[in-house]
Amino acid sequence: MAHATDNEQFQRWLAQINQECGSFAAQTLNGEFTGELETGYTHALKLSTVTTANVNLYRTEREIKDHNDAWFYTVFQLEGRAVMEQNDKQTCLEAGDITLVDASRPCSFYWQQRSRQISLLLPRPLLEQQLRMGDAHCVPRLDKSLPMVQLSHRLLQESMNNRELSETESAAALEALVCLLRPVLQQQEVTPSRRERQFEKVVALIDEHIQSESLRPEWIAGQTGMSVRSLYRMFADNGLVVAQYIKNRRLDLCARALRCAADDEKLAGIGYHWGFTDHSHFSTAFRQRFGISPGEYRKRHR
């Protein structure tokens, strides 16, 4: 847990996030917390630059009810790495990548190392009038190697550096960003690659057998007709480690169960239900991911 002075800094940072970006909850992770927030408003361009480390920032249905959800958070990763989760999908952002996060649905952001990113509020009507935004577009990773992604970064930086944009010009810049991202998003919707379809199949298989003790890389490879080495490479291409993904998926499901668990329900039973046969290992892994013990987590979310 953070020291008292660190906790005060954390609370100030979270209050600033809630004031500028909407209603969020958060918890510190293992390691020293750092958090800074810079905001900028140029008429239609409403954005925040978040610099932080060792924290989990998230929105549940409770936070969504307290805030206007008529937005997409368009996240431009500038430095470091960030993990985003929404609709049971996860993506890992590296510097130069972009993602879209639907403000009307629960989401979670993990920063386990120093990360810096810009979050731009994109009005839902502006995006949906040009795109059919469904579940497929929740937390897509738009790779930094794509020309339209690179142009979007440049347009955003140029717009941020020009504080004299008129209201009409800032609105035009926002529409231009959507136009730049549109072909990338449409391509993802229409023609997912064979590799992407295979990855989705593997992730679905993991979810289907998440409670099984036999859920190991060797078993997954055998079930999907690939080598273990190819399985590892597939997850690495998505910024993930297969064993770590399975463990984190189980921990997230345990956390969901703990939020609804009765006081007399045994913590070890919850961990065992989701594939943790050793309570000590479950408790240690849970604390590493969420910064607190399973029992403390249940009390906090009661």
Coordinates of C-alpha atoms in Angstrom, one line a residue, residues 2 17 27 60 64 70 83 99 113 163 170 252 276 280-281:
A2 CA 1.1 3.6 -0.5
I17 CA -9.2 12.9 -12.8
Q27 CA -6.5 1.8 -6.6
T60 CA -18.0 0.5 -13.1
I64 CA -21.0 5.6 -15.3
A70 CA -21.9 10.5 -24.5
V83 CA -3.2 -2.0 -20.6
T99 CA -7.3 3.2 -28.8
Q113 CA 5.3 1.3 -15.3
R163 CA -4.0 27.8 -28.8
S170 CA -11.1 23.3 -33.5
D252 CA -10.5 -10.3 -12.8
F276 CA -6.7 -21.1 -8.0
S280 CA -1.9 -18.4 -0.5
H281 CA -0.9 -18.1 -4.2

